[in-house]
mmCIF file of C-alpha atoms and ligand atoms in Angstrom:
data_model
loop_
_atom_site.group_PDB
_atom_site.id
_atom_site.type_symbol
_atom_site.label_atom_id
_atom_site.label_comp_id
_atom_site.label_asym_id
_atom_site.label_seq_id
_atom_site.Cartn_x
_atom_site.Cartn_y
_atom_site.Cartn_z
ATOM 1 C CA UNK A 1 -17.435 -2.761 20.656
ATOM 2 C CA UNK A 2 -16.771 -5.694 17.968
ATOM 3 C CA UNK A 3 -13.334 -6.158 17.140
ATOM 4 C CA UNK A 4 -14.564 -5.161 13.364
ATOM 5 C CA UNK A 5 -16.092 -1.833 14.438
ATOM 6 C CA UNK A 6 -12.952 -0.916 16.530
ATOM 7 C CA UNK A 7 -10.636 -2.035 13.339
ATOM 8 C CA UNK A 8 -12.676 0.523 11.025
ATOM 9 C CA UNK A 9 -12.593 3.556 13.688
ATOM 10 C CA UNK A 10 -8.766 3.280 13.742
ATOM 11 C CA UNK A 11 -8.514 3.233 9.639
ATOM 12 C CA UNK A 12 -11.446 5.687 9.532
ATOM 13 C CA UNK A 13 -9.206 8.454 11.913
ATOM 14 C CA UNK A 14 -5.982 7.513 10.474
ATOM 15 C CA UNK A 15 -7.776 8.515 6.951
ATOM 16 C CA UNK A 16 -8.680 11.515 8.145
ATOM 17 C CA UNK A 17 -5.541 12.869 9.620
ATOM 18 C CA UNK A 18 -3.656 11.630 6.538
ATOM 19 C CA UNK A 19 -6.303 13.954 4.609
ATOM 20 C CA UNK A 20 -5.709 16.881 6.659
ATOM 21 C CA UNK A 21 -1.619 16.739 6.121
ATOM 22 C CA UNK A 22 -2.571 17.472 2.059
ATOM 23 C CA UNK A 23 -2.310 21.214 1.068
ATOM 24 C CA UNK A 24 -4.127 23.056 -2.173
ATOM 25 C CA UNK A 25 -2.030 23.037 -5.247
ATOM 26 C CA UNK A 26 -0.686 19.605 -4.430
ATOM 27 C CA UNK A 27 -0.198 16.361 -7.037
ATOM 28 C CA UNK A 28 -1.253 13.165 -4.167
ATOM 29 C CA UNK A 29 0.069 9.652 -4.710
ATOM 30 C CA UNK A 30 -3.362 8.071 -4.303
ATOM 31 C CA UNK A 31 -2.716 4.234 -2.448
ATOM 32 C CA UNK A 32 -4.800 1.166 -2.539
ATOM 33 C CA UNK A 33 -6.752 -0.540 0.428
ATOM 34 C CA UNK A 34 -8.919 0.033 3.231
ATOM 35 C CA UNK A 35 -7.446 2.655 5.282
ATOM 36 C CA UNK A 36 -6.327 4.723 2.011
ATOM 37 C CA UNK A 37 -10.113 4.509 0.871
ATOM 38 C CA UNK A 38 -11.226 6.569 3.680
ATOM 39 C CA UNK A 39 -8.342 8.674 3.105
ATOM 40 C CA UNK A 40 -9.433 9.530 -0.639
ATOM 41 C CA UNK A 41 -12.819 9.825 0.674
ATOM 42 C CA UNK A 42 -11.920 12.802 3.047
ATOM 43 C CA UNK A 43 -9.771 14.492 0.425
ATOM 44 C CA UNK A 44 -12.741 14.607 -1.827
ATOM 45 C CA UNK A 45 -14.699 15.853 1.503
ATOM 46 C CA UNK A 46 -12.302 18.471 1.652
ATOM 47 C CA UNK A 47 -12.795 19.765 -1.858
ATOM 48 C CA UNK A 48 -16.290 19.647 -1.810
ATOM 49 C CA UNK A 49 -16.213 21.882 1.362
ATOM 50 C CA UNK A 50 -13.898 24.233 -0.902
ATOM 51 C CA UNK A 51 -11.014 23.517 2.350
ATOM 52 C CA UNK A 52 -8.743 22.173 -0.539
ATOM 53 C CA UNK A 53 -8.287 23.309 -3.963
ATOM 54 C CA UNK A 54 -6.864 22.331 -7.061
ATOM 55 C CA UNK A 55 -5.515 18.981 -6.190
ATOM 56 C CA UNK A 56 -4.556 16.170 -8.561
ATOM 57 C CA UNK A 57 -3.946 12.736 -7.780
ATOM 58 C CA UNK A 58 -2.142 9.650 -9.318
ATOM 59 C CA UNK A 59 -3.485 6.563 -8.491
ATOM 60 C CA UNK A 60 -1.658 3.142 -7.795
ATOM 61 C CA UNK A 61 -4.944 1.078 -9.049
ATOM 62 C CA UNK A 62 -8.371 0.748 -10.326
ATOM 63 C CA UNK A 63 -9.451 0.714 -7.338
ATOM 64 C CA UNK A 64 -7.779 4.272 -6.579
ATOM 65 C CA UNK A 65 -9.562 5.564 -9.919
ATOM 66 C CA UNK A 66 -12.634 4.254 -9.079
ATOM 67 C CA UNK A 67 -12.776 5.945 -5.364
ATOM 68 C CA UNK A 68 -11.156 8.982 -7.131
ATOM 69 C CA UNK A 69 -13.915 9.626 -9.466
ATOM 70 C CA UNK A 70 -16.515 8.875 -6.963
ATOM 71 C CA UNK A 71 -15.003 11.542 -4.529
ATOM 72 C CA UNK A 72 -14.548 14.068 -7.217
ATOM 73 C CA UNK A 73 -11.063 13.951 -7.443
ATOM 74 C CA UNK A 74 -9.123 14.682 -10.726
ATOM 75 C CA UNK A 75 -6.266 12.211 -12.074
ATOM 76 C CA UNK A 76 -3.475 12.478 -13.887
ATOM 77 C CA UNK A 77 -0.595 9.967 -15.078
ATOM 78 C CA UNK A 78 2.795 9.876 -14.523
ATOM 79 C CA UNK A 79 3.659 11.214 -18.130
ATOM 80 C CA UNK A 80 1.399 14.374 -16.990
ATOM 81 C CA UNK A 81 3.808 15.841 -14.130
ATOM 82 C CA UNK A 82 7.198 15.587 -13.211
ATOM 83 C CA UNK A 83 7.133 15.303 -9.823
ATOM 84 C CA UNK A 84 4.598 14.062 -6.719
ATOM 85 C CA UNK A 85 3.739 16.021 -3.719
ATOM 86 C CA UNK A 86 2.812 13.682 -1.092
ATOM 87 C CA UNK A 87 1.362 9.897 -1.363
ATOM 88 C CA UNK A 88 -0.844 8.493 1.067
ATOM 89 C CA UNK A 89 -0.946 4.351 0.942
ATOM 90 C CA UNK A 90 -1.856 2.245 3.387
ATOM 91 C CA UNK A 91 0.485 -1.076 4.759
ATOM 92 C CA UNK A 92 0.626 -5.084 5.991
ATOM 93 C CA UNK A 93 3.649 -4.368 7.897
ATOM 94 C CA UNK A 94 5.639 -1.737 9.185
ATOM 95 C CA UNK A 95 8.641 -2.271 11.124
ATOM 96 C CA UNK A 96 10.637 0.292 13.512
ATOM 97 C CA UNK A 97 12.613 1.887 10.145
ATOM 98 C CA UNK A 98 9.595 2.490 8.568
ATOM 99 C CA UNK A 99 10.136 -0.391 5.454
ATOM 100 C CA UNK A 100 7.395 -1.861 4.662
ATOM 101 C CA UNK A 101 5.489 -5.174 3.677
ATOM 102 C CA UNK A 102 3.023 -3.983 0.775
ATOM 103 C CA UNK A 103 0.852 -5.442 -1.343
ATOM 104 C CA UNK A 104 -2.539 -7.452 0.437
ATOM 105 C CA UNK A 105 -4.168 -5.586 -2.346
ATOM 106 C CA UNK A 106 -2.093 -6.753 -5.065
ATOM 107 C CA UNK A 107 -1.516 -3.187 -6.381
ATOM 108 C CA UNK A 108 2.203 -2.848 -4.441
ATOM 109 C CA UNK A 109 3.913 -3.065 -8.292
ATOM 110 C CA UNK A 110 2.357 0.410 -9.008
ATOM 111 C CA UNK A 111 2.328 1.663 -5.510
ATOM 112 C CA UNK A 112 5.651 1.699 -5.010
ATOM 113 C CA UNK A 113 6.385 3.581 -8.722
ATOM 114 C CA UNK A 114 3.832 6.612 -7.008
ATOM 115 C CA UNK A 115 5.186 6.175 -3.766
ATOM 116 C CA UNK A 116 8.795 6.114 -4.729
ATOM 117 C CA UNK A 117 8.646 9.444 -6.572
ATOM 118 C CA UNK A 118 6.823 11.190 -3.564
ATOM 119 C CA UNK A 119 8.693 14.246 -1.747
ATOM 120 C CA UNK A 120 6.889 12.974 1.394
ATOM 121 C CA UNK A 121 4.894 9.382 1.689
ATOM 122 C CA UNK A 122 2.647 9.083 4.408
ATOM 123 C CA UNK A 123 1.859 5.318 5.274
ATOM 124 C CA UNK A 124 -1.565 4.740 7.113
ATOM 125 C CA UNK A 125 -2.140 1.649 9.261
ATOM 126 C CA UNK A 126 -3.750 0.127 12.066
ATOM 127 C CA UNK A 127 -1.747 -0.871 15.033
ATOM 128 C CA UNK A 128 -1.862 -4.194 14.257
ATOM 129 C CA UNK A 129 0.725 -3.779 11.211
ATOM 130 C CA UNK A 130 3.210 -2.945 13.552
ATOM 131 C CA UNK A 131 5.941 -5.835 13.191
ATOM 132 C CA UNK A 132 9.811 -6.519 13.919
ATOM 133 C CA UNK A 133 10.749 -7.973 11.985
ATOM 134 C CA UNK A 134 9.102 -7.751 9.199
ATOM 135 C CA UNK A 135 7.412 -11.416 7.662
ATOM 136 C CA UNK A 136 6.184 -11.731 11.180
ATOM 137 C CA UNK A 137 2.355 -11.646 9.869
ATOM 138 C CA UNK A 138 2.254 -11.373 6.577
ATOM 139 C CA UNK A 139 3.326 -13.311 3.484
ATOM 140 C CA UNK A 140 5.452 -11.190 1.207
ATOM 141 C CA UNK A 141 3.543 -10.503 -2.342
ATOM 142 C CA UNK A 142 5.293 -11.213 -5.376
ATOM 143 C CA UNK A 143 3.778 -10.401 -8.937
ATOM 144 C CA UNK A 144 4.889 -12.691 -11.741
ATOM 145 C CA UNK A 145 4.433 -13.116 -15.094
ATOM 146 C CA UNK A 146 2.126 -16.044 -15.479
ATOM 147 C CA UNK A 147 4.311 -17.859 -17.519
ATOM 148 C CA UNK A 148 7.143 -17.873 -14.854
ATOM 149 C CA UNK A 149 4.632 -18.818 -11.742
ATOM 150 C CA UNK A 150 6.079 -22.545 -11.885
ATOM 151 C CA UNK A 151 9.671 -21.539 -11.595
ATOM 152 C CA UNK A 152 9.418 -18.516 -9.571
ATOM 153 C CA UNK A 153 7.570 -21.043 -7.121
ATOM 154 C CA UNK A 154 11.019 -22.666 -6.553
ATOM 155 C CA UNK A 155 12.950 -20.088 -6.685
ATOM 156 C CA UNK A 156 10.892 -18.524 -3.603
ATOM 157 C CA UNK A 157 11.317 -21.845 -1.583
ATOM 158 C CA UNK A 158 14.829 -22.212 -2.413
ATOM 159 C CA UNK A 159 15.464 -18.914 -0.363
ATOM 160 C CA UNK A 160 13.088 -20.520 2.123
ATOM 161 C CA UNK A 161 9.738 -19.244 1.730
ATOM 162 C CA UNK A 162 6.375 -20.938 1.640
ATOM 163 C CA UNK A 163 4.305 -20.129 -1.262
ATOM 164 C CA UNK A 164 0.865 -19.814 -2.403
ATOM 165 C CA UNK A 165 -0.195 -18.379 -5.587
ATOM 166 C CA UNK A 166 -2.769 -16.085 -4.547
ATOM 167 C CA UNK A 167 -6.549 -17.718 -5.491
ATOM 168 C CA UNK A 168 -9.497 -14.560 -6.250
ATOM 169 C CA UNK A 169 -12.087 -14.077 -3.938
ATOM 170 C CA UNK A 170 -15.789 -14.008 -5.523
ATOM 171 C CA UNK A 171 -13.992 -14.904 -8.617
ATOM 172 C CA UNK A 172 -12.632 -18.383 -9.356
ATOM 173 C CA UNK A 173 -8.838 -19.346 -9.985
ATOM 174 C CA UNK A 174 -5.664 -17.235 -9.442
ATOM 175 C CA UNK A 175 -6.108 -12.714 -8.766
ATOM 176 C CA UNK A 176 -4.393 -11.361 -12.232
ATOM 177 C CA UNK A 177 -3.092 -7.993 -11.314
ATOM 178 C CA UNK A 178 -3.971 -4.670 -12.826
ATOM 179 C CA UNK A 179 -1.066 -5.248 -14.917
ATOM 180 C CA UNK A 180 -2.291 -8.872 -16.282
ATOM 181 C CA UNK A 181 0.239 -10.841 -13.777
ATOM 182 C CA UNK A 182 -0.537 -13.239 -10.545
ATOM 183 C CA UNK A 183 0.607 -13.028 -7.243
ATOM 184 C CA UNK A 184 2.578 -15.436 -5.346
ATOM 185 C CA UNK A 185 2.431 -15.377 -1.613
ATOM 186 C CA UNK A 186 5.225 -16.344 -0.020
ATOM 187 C CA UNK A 187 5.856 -16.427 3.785
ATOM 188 C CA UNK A 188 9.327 -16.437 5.435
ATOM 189 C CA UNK A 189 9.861 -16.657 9.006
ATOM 190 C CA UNK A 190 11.296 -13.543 9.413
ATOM 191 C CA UNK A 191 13.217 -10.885 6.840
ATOM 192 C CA UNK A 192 16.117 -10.055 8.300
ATOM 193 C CA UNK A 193 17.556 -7.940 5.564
ATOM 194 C CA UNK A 194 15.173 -6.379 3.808
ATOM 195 C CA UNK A 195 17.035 -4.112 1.122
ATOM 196 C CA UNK A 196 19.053 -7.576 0.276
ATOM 197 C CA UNK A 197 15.706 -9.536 -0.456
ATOM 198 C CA UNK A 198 14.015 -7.029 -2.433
ATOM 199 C CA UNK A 199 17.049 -6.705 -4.944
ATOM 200 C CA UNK A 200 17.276 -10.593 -4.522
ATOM 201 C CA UNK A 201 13.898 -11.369 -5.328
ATOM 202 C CA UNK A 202 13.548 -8.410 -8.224
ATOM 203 C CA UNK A 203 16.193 -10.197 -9.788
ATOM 204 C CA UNK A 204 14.448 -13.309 -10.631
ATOM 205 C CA UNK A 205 13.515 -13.972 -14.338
ATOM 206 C CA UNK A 206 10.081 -13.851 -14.121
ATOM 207 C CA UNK A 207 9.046 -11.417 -11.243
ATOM 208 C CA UNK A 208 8.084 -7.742 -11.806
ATOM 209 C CA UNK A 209 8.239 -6.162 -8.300
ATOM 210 C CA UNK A 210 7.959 -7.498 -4.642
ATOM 211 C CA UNK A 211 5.965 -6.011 -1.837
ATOM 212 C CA UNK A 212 9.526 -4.887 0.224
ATOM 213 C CA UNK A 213 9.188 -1.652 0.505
ATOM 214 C CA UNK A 214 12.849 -0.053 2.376
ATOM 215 C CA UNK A 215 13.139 3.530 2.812
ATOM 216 C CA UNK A 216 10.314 4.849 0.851
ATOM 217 C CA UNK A 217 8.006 5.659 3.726
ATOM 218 C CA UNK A 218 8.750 9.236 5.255
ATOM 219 C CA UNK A 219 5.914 9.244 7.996
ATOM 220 C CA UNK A 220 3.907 6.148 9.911
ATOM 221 C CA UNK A 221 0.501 7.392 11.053
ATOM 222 C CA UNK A 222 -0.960 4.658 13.573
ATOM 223 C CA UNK A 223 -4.563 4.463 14.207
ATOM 224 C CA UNK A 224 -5.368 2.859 17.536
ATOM 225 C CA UNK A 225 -8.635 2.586 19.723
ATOM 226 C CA UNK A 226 -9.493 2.982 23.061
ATOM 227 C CA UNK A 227 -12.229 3.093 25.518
ATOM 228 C CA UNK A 228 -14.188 3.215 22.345
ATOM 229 C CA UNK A 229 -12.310 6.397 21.049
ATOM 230 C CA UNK A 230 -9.805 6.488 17.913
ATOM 231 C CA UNK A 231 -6.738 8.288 17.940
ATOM 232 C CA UNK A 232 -3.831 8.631 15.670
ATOM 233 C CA UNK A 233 0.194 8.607 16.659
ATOM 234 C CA UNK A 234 2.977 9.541 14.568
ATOM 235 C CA UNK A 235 6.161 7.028 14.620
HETATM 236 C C1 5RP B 1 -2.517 -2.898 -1.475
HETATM 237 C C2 5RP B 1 -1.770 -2.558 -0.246
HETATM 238 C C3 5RP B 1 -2.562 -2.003 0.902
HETATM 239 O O1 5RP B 1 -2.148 -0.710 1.137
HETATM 240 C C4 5RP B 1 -2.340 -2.887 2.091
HETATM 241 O O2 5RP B 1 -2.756 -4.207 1.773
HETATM 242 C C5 5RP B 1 -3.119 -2.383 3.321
HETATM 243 O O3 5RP B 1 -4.499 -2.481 3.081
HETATM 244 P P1 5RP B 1 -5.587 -2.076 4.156
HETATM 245 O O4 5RP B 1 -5.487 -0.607 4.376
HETATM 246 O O5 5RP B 1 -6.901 -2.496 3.525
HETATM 247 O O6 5RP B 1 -5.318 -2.850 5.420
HETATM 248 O O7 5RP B 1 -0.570 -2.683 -0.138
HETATM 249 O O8 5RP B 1 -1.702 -3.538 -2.405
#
């Protein structure tokens, strides 16, 4: 099987059994990514099929809307409810205390306002995003307002980071943010204290939220392949 194939199967079946967890009457954090998309795609499955009704979801992006409408879901804001049910959002790294590296789609500024207010968050993943610590694979995102990119910059290799403000795909120059704000990349070698580094780095003039995500997460759900079959484990 290509390694491509065997990477969708595992986000495909973690999807699904992320799906399943949601019951009728709920308000669902809806993440951003890959692996969430198929989860959004079998919660609309489910309603169609009448399994679940009268759901509402909150989405952490456009792209959440946009799969949310497709799939038949209804939305609501934040100034709609007061209070979330369960968010499913996918991850870039996961270490063994469940924080999280967030943010490969640049939506992790919104994501973690819907995931923070969720009675239960359920994080879907591969096994590959399984790190300790975490920074072992991924550069940490930071989104900053475009004026402060320059001295963010050096404020992120002062602490030791390398940093690359992140450049669109099939769109030229920098990714602006759902929010209007870029993204700067920035890879440590390892985060060792991840609580101390999100506060740290949400304290410079200039940045709006990091990618850190410590003690949000409630549940892991790992997809993982074998033989040609997907399965799913709970951490
Ligand atoms: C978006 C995110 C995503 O959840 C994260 O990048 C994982 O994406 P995928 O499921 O496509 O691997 O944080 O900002």
């Amino acid at each position: 099987m290509a390694e491509m194939d065997a990477v969708k199967l595992m986000k495909q079946a973690v999807g699904r059994s992320a799906a399943a967890e949601v019951q009728s009457d709920s308000i669902i954090g809806l993440g951003t990514g890959s692996t969430t998309a198929f989860a959004i795609q079998f919660l609309g499955d489910r309603l169609a099929s009448g399994d679940l009704k009268n759901i509402k979801g909150v989405p952490t992006s456009f792209q959440a809307s946009v799969l949310a409408k497709k799939y038949g879901i209804p939305l609501v804001t934040l100034d709609e409810i007061d209070h979330i049910d369960i968010a499913i959002d996918g991850a870039d790294e996961v270490d063994p205390k469940f924080n999280l590296i967030k943010g490969g789609g640049a939506a992790h500024t919104r994501e973690k306002i819907v995931d923070s207010l969720a009675e239960k968050f359920i994080v879907v993943v591969d096994s590959s995003k399984l790190v300790d610590p975490l920074g072992s694979t991924f550069p940490l995102p930071v989104e900053v307002l475009p004026m402060a990119v320059s001295p963010v910059t050096r404020a992120l290799e002062t602490l030791g980071a390398t940093v690359e403000l992140r450049m669109g795909v099939n769109k030229d120059g920098p990714v602006i943010t759902d929010q209007g704000n870029m993204v700067l990349d920035a890879k440590f070698d390892a985060i060792t204290d991840p609580a101390g580094l999100e506060k740290n780095l949400n304290n410079i003039p200039g940045v709006l939220e990091n990618g850190l995500f410590v003690g949000v997460a409630s549940d892991v759900l790992v997809g993982e392949v074998k033989d040609g079959e997907a399965s799913v484990r709970s951490l």
